[in-house]
C-alpha cells in the first residue's frame, strides 16, 4: 500500500473521540417506504420507493431494499439478519456519509459493504472507490478500487467500478500560521 493510501485510511479512521462512539447494532430498526411487500414464507420483506431505514444514529436510504430475517421471533419481533439495498444507496452516520449503487448491511457481523461508484465523505475529506467496508464495532472504514468479481452484484445489477480500479480523493488542509 502506498504512503498516500495509508494516509487516506488513517485520516478517515481518525475522528474526534466524541465521534468514535460504537454503533448500537441492537437498537430498533425503524423504516419507511412507498411500498412494502411481505414474503413470510421466504422470511423477507421488500421495501421500494424512497426507502429510509434508521438504527440509532445511522440512516440508510435507497430506492429498493430487501430485509431478510431468520424466521425466529423474539418478543413478537422477527430477527432481522441482513439488509440489501440498491439504487442511490446512502449511509449517514454522525461523522461520515457514504454513497454507492449497492449496499449490504450484515447485522450478524455488524458490517456494511457498499459497492459501485463509492464516495465516502468525512468533514472536508472525500474518498472515491469501488468498494467500501465499514465495521460498525470499530468504526474502521476501508475503501478500495475493486468491484465485485465478474462485474455484478449477485442480484442481477451491474456495478460501476472505480476509475482505473484506483482509490482517489481530496483532503482538506487546515490553515497554518
Coordinates of N, CA and C in Angstrom, one line a residue:
X1 N 0.9 -1.2 0.0 CA 0.0 0.0 0.0 C 0.9 1.2 0.0
X2 N 0.6 2.2 -0.8 CA 1.4 3.4 -0.9 C 1.2 4.3 0.4
X3 N 2.2 5.1 0.5 CA 2.1 6.0 1.7 C 0.9 6.9 1.7
X4 N 0.5 7.4 0.5 CA -0.7 8.2 0.4 C -2.0 7.4 0.7
X5 N -2.0 6.2 0.3 CA -3.2 5.4 0.6 C -3.3 5.1 2.1
X6 N -2.2 4.9 2.7 CA -2.2 4.7 4.2 C -2.6 6.0 4.9
X7 N -2.2 7.1 4.4 CA -2.6 8.4 5.0 C -4.1 8.6 4.8
X8 N -4.6 8.2 3.6 CA -6.1 8.3 3.4 C -6.8 7.5 4.4
X9 N -6.5 6.3 4.6 CA -7.2 5.4 5.5 C -7.0 5.9 6.9
X10 N -5.8 6.4 7.3 CA -5.6 6.9 8.6 C -6.5 8.2 8.9
X11 N -6.6 9.0 7.9 CA -7.4 10.3 8.1 C -8.8 9.9 8.2
X12 N -9.3 8.9 7.6 CA -10.7 8.6 7.7 C -11.0 7.8 9.0
X13 N -10.0 7.1 9.5 CA -10.2 6.3 10.7 C -10.0 7.2 11.9
X14 N -9.4 8.3 11.8 CA -9.1 9.2 12.9 C -10.1 10.3 13.0
X15 N -11.0 10.1 13.9 CA -12.0 11.1 14.2 C -12.0 11.5 15.6
X16 N -12.5 12.7 16.0 CA -12.5 13.1 17.4 C -13.1 12.0 18.3
X17 N -12.6 11.9 19.5 CA -13.0 10.9 20.5 C -14.5 10.9 20.7
X18 N -15.1 12.0 20.7 CA -16.6 12.1 20.8 C -17.3 11.4 19.7
X19 N -16.7 11.4 18.5 CA -17.4 10.8 17.3 C -17.2 9.3 17.2
X20 N -16.2 8.8 18.0 CA -15.9 7.4 17.9 C -16.8 6.5 18.8
X21 N -18.0 6.8 18.9 CA -19.0 6.0 19.6 C -19.3 4.8 18.8
X22 N -19.4 3.7 19.5 CA -19.8 2.4 18.9 C -21.3 2.5 18.4
X23 N -21.5 2.0 17.2 CA -22.9 2.0 16.7 C -23.7 0.9 17.5
X24 N -24.9 1.2 17.9 CA -25.7 0.3 18.7 C -26.5 -0.6 17.7
X25 N -25.9 -1.7 17.3 CA -26.5 -2.6 16.4 C -27.7 -3.4 16.9
X26 N -27.9 -3.2 18.2 CA -29.1 -3.8 18.9 C -30.3 -2.9 19.0
X27 N -30.1 -1.6 18.5 CA -31.2 -0.6 18.5 C -32.3 -1.1 17.6
X28 N -33.5 -0.7 17.8 CA -34.6 -1.0 16.9 C -34.3 -0.4 15.5
X29 N -34.8 -1.1 14.5 CA -34.7 -0.6 13.1 C -36.0 0.0 12.7
X30 N -36.1 1.3 12.5 CA -37.3 2.0 12.0 C -37.2 2.1 10.5
X31 N -38.3 2.0 9.8 CA -38.2 2.1 8.3 C -39.4 2.8 7.8
X32 N -39.3 3.3 6.6 CA -40.4 3.9 5.8 C -40.1 3.7 4.4
X33 N -41.2 3.5 3.6 CA -41.0 3.3 2.1 C -42.4 3.6 1.5
X34 N -42.4 3.8 0.2 CA -43.6 4.0 -0.5 C -44.5 2.7 -0.6
X35 N -43.7 1.6 -0.6 CA -44.4 0.3 -0.8 C -43.6 -0.8 0.0
X36 N -44.4 -1.7 0.6 CA -43.7 -2.9 1.2 C -44.5 -4.1 0.8
X37 N -43.7 -5.2 0.6 CA -44.2 -6.5 0.2 C -43.7 -7.5 1.2
X38 N -44.5 -8.1 2.0 CA -44.0 -9.1 3.0 C -44.0 -10.5 2.3
X39 N -43.0 -11.2 2.4 CA -42.8 -12.5 1.8 C -42.5 -13.5 3.0
X40 N -43.5 -13.8 3.8 CA -43.3 -14.5 5.0 C -42.7 -15.9 4.8
X41 N -43.1 -16.6 3.8 CA -42.5 -18.0 3.5 C -41.0 -17.9 3.2
X42 N -40.6 -16.8 2.6 CA -39.2 -16.6 2.3 C -38.4 -15.9 3.4
X43 N -39.1 -15.5 4.5 CA -38.5 -14.8 5.6 C -37.9 -13.5 5.1
X44 N -38.6 -12.7 4.3 CA -38.1 -11.4 3.9 C -39.2 -10.4 3.6
X45 N -38.8 -9.2 3.6 CA -39.7 -8.1 3.2 C -39.0 -7.3 2.1
X46 N -39.7 -6.8 1.1 CA -39.1 -6.0 0.0 C -39.8 -4.6 0.2
X47 N -38.9 -3.6 0.4 CA -39.3 -2.2 0.5 C -38.9 -1.5 -0.8
X48 N -39.8 -0.7 -1.3 CA -39.4 0.1 -2.5 C -40.0 1.5 -2.5
X49 N -39.3 2.3 -3.2 CA -39.7 3.7 -3.3 C -39.3 4.6 -2.1
X50 N -38.3 5.4 -2.2 CA -37.9 6.3 -1.2 C -37.7 5.6 0.2
X51 N -36.9 4.5 0.2 CA -36.7 3.7 1.4 C -35.8 4.4 2.3
X52 N -36.2 4.5 3.6 CA -35.4 5.1 4.6 C -35.4 4.2 5.9
X53 N -34.2 3.8 6.3 CA -34.1 2.9 7.5 C -33.2 3.6 8.4
X54 N -33.6 3.6 9.7 CA -32.8 4.3 10.7 C -32.6 3.3 11.9
X55 N -31.3 3.3 12.3 CA -31.0 2.5 13.5 C -30.0 3.3 14.3
X56 N -30.5 3.7 15.5 CA -29.6 4.5 16.4 C -29.4 5.8 15.6
X57 N -28.1 6.2 15.5 CA -27.7 7.5 14.8 C -27.4 7.3 13.4
X58 N -27.6 6.1 12.8 CA -27.3 5.8 11.4 C -28.6 5.7 10.6
X59 N -28.5 6.3 9.4 CA -29.6 6.3 8.5 C -29.1 5.7 7.2
X60 N -29.9 4.8 6.6 CA -29.6 4.2 5.3 C -30.8 4.5 4.4
X61 N -30.6 5.1 3.2 CA -31.6 5.3 2.3 C -31.3 4.7 0.9
X62 N -32.3 4.3 0.2 CA -32.2 3.7 -1.1 C -33.5 3.7 -1.8
X63 N -33.5 3.3 -3.1 CA -34.8 3.1 -3.8 C -35.4 1.8 -3.6
X64 N -34.6 0.8 -3.3 CA -35.2 -0.6 -3.0 C -34.4 -1.3 -2.0
X65 N -35.0 -2.0 -1.1 CA -34.3 -2.8 -0.1 C -35.0 -4.1 0.2
X66 N -34.2 -5.1 0.4 CA -34.7 -6.4 0.8 C -34.3 -6.6 2.2
X67 N -35.2 -6.9 3.1 CA -34.9 -7.1 4.5 C -35.1 -8.6 4.8
X68 N -34.0 -9.3 5.1 CA -34.0 -10.7 5.4 C -34.1 -11.0 6.9
X69 N -34.9 -11.9 7.3 CA -35.0 -12.2 8.8 C -34.9 -13.7 8.9
X70 N -34.5 -14.1 10.1 CA -34.2 -15.5 10.4 C -35.4 -16.4 10.5
X71 N -36.6 -15.9 10.7 CA -37.7 -16.7 11.0 C -38.0 -16.8 12.5
X72 N -36.9 -16.6 13.3 CA -37.0 -16.6 14.7 C -37.7 -15.3 15.2
X73 N -38.7 -15.4 16.1 CA -39.4 -14.3 16.6 C -39.1 -14.2 18.1
X74 N -38.6 -13.0 18.5 CA -38.3 -12.7 20.0 C -39.1 -11.5 20.4
X75 N -39.8 -11.7 21.5 CA -40.7 -10.6 22.0 C -41.6 -10.1 20.9
X76 N -42.1 -10.9 20.0 CA -43.0 -10.5 19.0 C -42.4 -9.9 17.7
X77 N -41.0 -9.9 17.7 CA -40.3 -9.2 16.6 C -39.5 -10.2 15.8
X78 N -39.6 -10.2 14.5 CA -38.7 -11.1 13.7 C -37.3 -10.6 13.8
X79 N -36.3 -11.5 13.8 CA -34.9 -11.1 13.9 C -34.3 -10.9 12.6
X80 N -34.1 -9.6 12.3 CA -33.5 -9.1 11.0 C -32.1 -9.5 11.0
X81 N -31.6 -10.1 9.9 CA -30.2 -10.6 9.8 C -29.5 -9.8 8.7
X82 N -30.2 -9.2 7.7 CA -29.5 -8.6 6.6 C -30.4 -7.6 5.8
X83 N -29.8 -6.5 5.4 CA -30.5 -5.5 4.6 C -29.7 -5.4 3.3
X84 N -30.3 -5.6 2.1 CA -29.7 -5.5 0.8 C -30.4 -4.3 0.1
X85 N -29.6 -3.3 -0.2 CA -30.1 -2.0 -0.8 C -29.5 -1.8 -2.1
X86 N -30.3 -1.1 -3.0 CA -29.8 -0.7 -4.3 C -30.5 0.5 -4.8
X87 N -29.8 1.2 -5.6 CA -30.4 2.5 -6.2 C -30.2 3.7 -5.3
X88 N -29.1 4.4 -5.6 CA -28.8 5.6 -4.8 C -28.7 5.4 -3.3
X89 N -27.9 4.4 -2.9 CA -27.7 4.0 -1.5 C -26.9 5.0 -0.8
X90 N -27.4 5.5 0.3 CA -26.6 6.4 1.2 C -26.7 6.0 2.6
X91 N -25.5 5.9 3.3 CA -25.4 5.6 4.7 C -24.9 6.9 5.3
X92 N -25.6 7.4 6.3 CA -25.3 8.6 7.0 C -25.1 8.3 8.5
X93 N -23.9 8.6 9.0 CA -23.6 8.5 10.4 C -23.1 9.9 10.9
X94 N -23.1 10.1 12.2 CA -22.8 11.5 12.7 C -21.5 12.0 12.1
X95 N -20.5 11.2 11.8 CA -19.2 11.7 11.4 C -18.9 11.5 9.9
X96 N -19.8 10.8 9.2 CA -19.5 10.5 7.8 C -20.7 10.1 7.0
X97 N -20.6 10.3 5.7 CA -21.6 9.9 4.7 C -21.0 9.1 3.6
X98 N -21.6 8.0 3.3 CA -21.1 7.1 2.2 C -22.3 7.0 1.2
X99 N -21.9 7.0 -0.1 CA -22.9 6.8 -1.2 C -22.4 5.8 -2.2
X100 N -23.3 5.0 -2.7 CA -22.9 4.0 -3.7 C -24.1 3.5 -4.5
X101 N -23.9 2.5 -5.4 CA -25.1 2.0 -6.1 C -25.8 0.9 -5.3
X102 N -25.0 0.1 -4.6 CA -25.5 -1.1 -3.8 C -24.9 -1.1 -2.4
X103 N -25.7 -1.6 -1.5 CA -25.2 -1.8 -0.1 C -25.7 -3.0 0.6
X104 N -24.9 -3.6 1.4 CA -25.4 -4.7 2.2 C -25.0 -4.4 3.7
X105 N -26.0 -4.5 4.6 CA -25.8 -4.4 6.0 C -26.0 -5.7 6.6
X106 N -24.9 -6.4 7.0 CA -25.0 -7.7 7.7 C -25.0 -7.5 9.2
X107 N -26.2 -7.6 9.7 CA -26.4 -7.3 11.1 C -25.7 -8.3 12.0
X108 N -25.5 -9.5 11.6 CA -24.8 -10.5 12.4 C -23.4 -10.2 12.6
X109 N -22.7 -9.8 11.5 CA -21.3 -9.4 11.5 C -21.1 -8.0 11.9
X110 N -22.2 -7.1 11.9 CA -22.1 -5.7 12.1 C -21.2 -5.0 11.2
X111 N -21.4 -5.3 9.9 CA -20.5 -4.8 8.8 C -21.5 -4.3 7.7
X112 N -21.1 -3.1 7.1 CA -21.8 -2.6 5.9 C -20.8 -2.6 4.8
X113 N -21.2 -3.2 3.7 CA -20.4 -3.2 2.5 C -21.1 -2.5 1.4
X114 N -20.4 -1.5 0.8 CA -21.0 -0.7 -0.3 C -20.2 -1.0 -1.6
X115 N -21.0 -1.0 -2.7 CA -20.3 -1.4 -4.0 C -20.8 -0.4 -5.1
X116 N -19.9 -0.1 -6.0 CA -20.2 0.7 -7.2 C -20.2 2.2 -7.0
X117 N -19.2 2.8 -7.6 CA -19.1 4.3 -7.5 C -19.2 4.8 -6.1
X118 N -18.4 4.3 -5.2 CA -18.5 4.6 -3.8 C -17.8 6.0 -3.6
X119 N -18.5 6.8 -2.7 CA -18.0 8.1 -2.3 C -18.2 8.2 -0.8
X120 N -17.0 8.3 -0.1 CA -17.1 8.5 1.4 C -16.6 9.9 1.7
X121 N -17.4 10.6 2.5 CA -17.0 11.9 2.9 C -17.0 12.0 4.5
X122 N -16.0 12.7 5.0 CA -15.9 12.9 6.4 C -15.3 14.3 6.6
X123 N -16.0 15.2 7.1 CA -15.5 16.6 7.2 C -15.2 17.1 5.8
X124 N -14.1 17.7 5.6 CA -13.7 18.1 4.3 C -13.0 17.1 3.4
X125 N -12.9 15.9 3.9 CA -12.2 14.8 3.1 C -13.2 14.0 2.3
X126 N -12.8 13.6 1.1 CA -13.6 12.8 0.2 C -12.7 11.7 -0.4
X127 N -13.2 10.5 -0.4 CA -12.5 9.3 -0.9 C -13.5 8.6 -1.9
X128 N -13.0 8.3 -3.1 CA -13.8 7.6 -4.1 C -13.2 6.2 -4.4
X129 N -14.0 5.2 -4.6 CA -13.5 3.9 -4.9 C -14.6 3.0 -5.4
X130 N -14.3 1.7 -5.5 CA -15.3 0.8 -6.0 C -16.0 0.0 -4.9
X131 N -15.3 -0.2 -3.7 CA -15.9 -1.0 -2.7 C -15.5 -0.3 -1.3
X132 N -16.5 -0.3 -0.4 CA -16.2 0.3 0.9 C -16.8 -0.7 1.9
X133 N -16.0 -1.0 3.0 CA -16.4 -1.8 4.1 C -16.3 -1.0 5.4
X134 N -17.4 -1.0 6.1 CA -17.5 -0.2 7.4 C -17.8 -1.2 8.5
X135 N -16.8 -1.3 9.4 CA -17.0 -2.2 10.6 C -17.7 -1.3 11.7
X136 N -19.0 -1.6 12.0 CA -19.7 -0.8 12.9 C -19.2 -0.9 14.4
X137 N -18.5 -2.0 14.7 CA -18.0 -2.1 16.1 C -16.8 -1.2 16.3
X138 N -15.9 -1.2 15.3 CA -14.7 -0.4 15.4 C -14.7 1.0 14.8
X139 N -15.7 1.2 13.9 CA -15.7 2.4 13.1 C -14.7 2.5 12.0
X140 N -14.0 1.4 11.8 CA -13.0 1.4 10.7 C -13.7 1.3 9.3
X141 N -13.2 2.2 8.4 CA -13.7 2.2 7.1 C -12.6 1.9 6.1
X142 N -12.7 0.9 5.3 CA -11.7 0.5 4.3 C -12.3 0.6 2.9
X143 N -11.6 1.4 2.0 CA -12.2 1.5 0.7 C -11.1 1.1 -0.3
X144 N -11.5 0.4 -1.4 CA -10.5 0.0 -2.4 C -11.2 0.3 -3.8
X145 N -10.4 0.1 -4.8 CA -10.8 0.4 -6.2 C -11.5 -0.7 -6.9
X146 N -11.6 -1.9 -6.2 CA -12.2 -3.0 -6.9 C -13.7 -3.0 -6.8
X147 N -14.3 -3.8 -7.7 CA -15.7 -4.1 -7.6 C -15.9 -5.6 -7.4
X148 N -17.1 -6.0 -7.6 CA -17.4 -7.4 -7.4 C -16.8 -8.2 -8.6
X149 N -16.2 -9.4 -8.3 CA -15.7 -10.3 -9.3 C -16.8 -10.6 -10.3
X150 N -16.5 -10.5 -11.6 CA -17.4 -10.7 -12.6 C -18.3 -9.5 -13.0
X151 N -18.1 -8.4 -12.3 CA -18.8 -7.2 -12.6 C -20.2 -7.1 -12.2
X152 N -20.7 -8.0 -11.4 CA -22.1 -8.0 -10.9 C -22.2 -8.0 -9.4
X153 N -23.4 -7.9 -8.9 CA -23.6 -7.9 -7.5 C -24.2 -9.2 -7.0
X154 N -24.6 -10.1 -7.9 CA -25.2 -11.4 -7.5 C -26.7 -11.2 -7.5
X155 N -27.2 -10.0 -7.7 CA -28.7 -9.8 -7.7 C -29.1 -9.2 -9.0
X156 N -28.2 -9.4 -10.1 CA -28.6 -9.0 -11.4 C -28.3 -7.6 -11.8
X157 N -27.7 -6.8 -10.9 CA -27.3 -5.4 -11.3 C -25.9 -5.3 -11.6
X158 N -25.6 -4.4 -12.5 CA -24.2 -4.2 -12.9 C -23.6 -3.1 -11.9
X159 N -22.3 -3.3 -11.6 CA -21.6 -2.4 -10.7 C -20.6 -1.5 -11.5
X160 N -20.6 -0.2 -11.3 CA -19.6 0.6 -11.9 C -18.4 0.7 -11.0
X161 N -17.2 0.1 -11.5 CA -16.0 0.1 -10.6 C -15.4 1.5 -10.6
X162 N -14.5 1.7 -9.7 CA -13.8 2.9 -9.6 C -13.0 3.2 -10.8
X163 N -12.8 4.4 -11.2 CA -12.0 4.7 -12.4 C -10.6 4.0 -12.3
X164 N -10.2 3.3 -13.3 CA -8.9 2.6 -13.4 C -8.7 1.7 -12.2
X165 N -9.7 1.3 -11.5 CA -9.5 0.4 -10.3 C -8.8 1.0 -9.2
X166 N -8.8 2.4 -9.1 CA -7.9 3.1 -8.1 C -8.8 3.8 -7.1
X167 N -8.3 4.1 -6.0 CA -8.9 4.9 -5.0 C -8.4 6.3 -5.2
X168 N -9.3 7.3 -5.2 CA -9.0 8.7 -5.4 C -9.6 9.5 -4.3
X169 N -9.1 10.7 -4.1 CA -9.8 11.6 -3.1 C -9.2 12.9 -3.0
X170 N -9.7 13.7 -2.1 CA -9.3 15.1 -1.8 C -9.3 15.2 -0.3
X171 N -8.2 15.8 0.3 CA -8.1 16.1 1.7 C -8.1 17.6 1.9
X172 N -8.8 18.0 3.0 CA -8.8 19.4 3.3 C -7.5 19.6 4.1
X173 N -6.9 20.8 4.0 CA -5.7 21.1 4.6 C -6.0 22.2 5.6
X174 N -5.7 22.0 6.9 CA -6.0 23.1 7.9 C -5.1 24.3 7.7
X175 N -5.7 25.5 8.0 CA -5.0 26.7 7.9 C -3.8 26.7 8.9
X176 N -2.7 27.2 8.4 CA -1.5 27.2 9.2 C -1.0 28.6 9.4
X177 N -0.5 29.0 10.5 CA 0.0 30.4 10.7 C 1.5 30.5 10.2

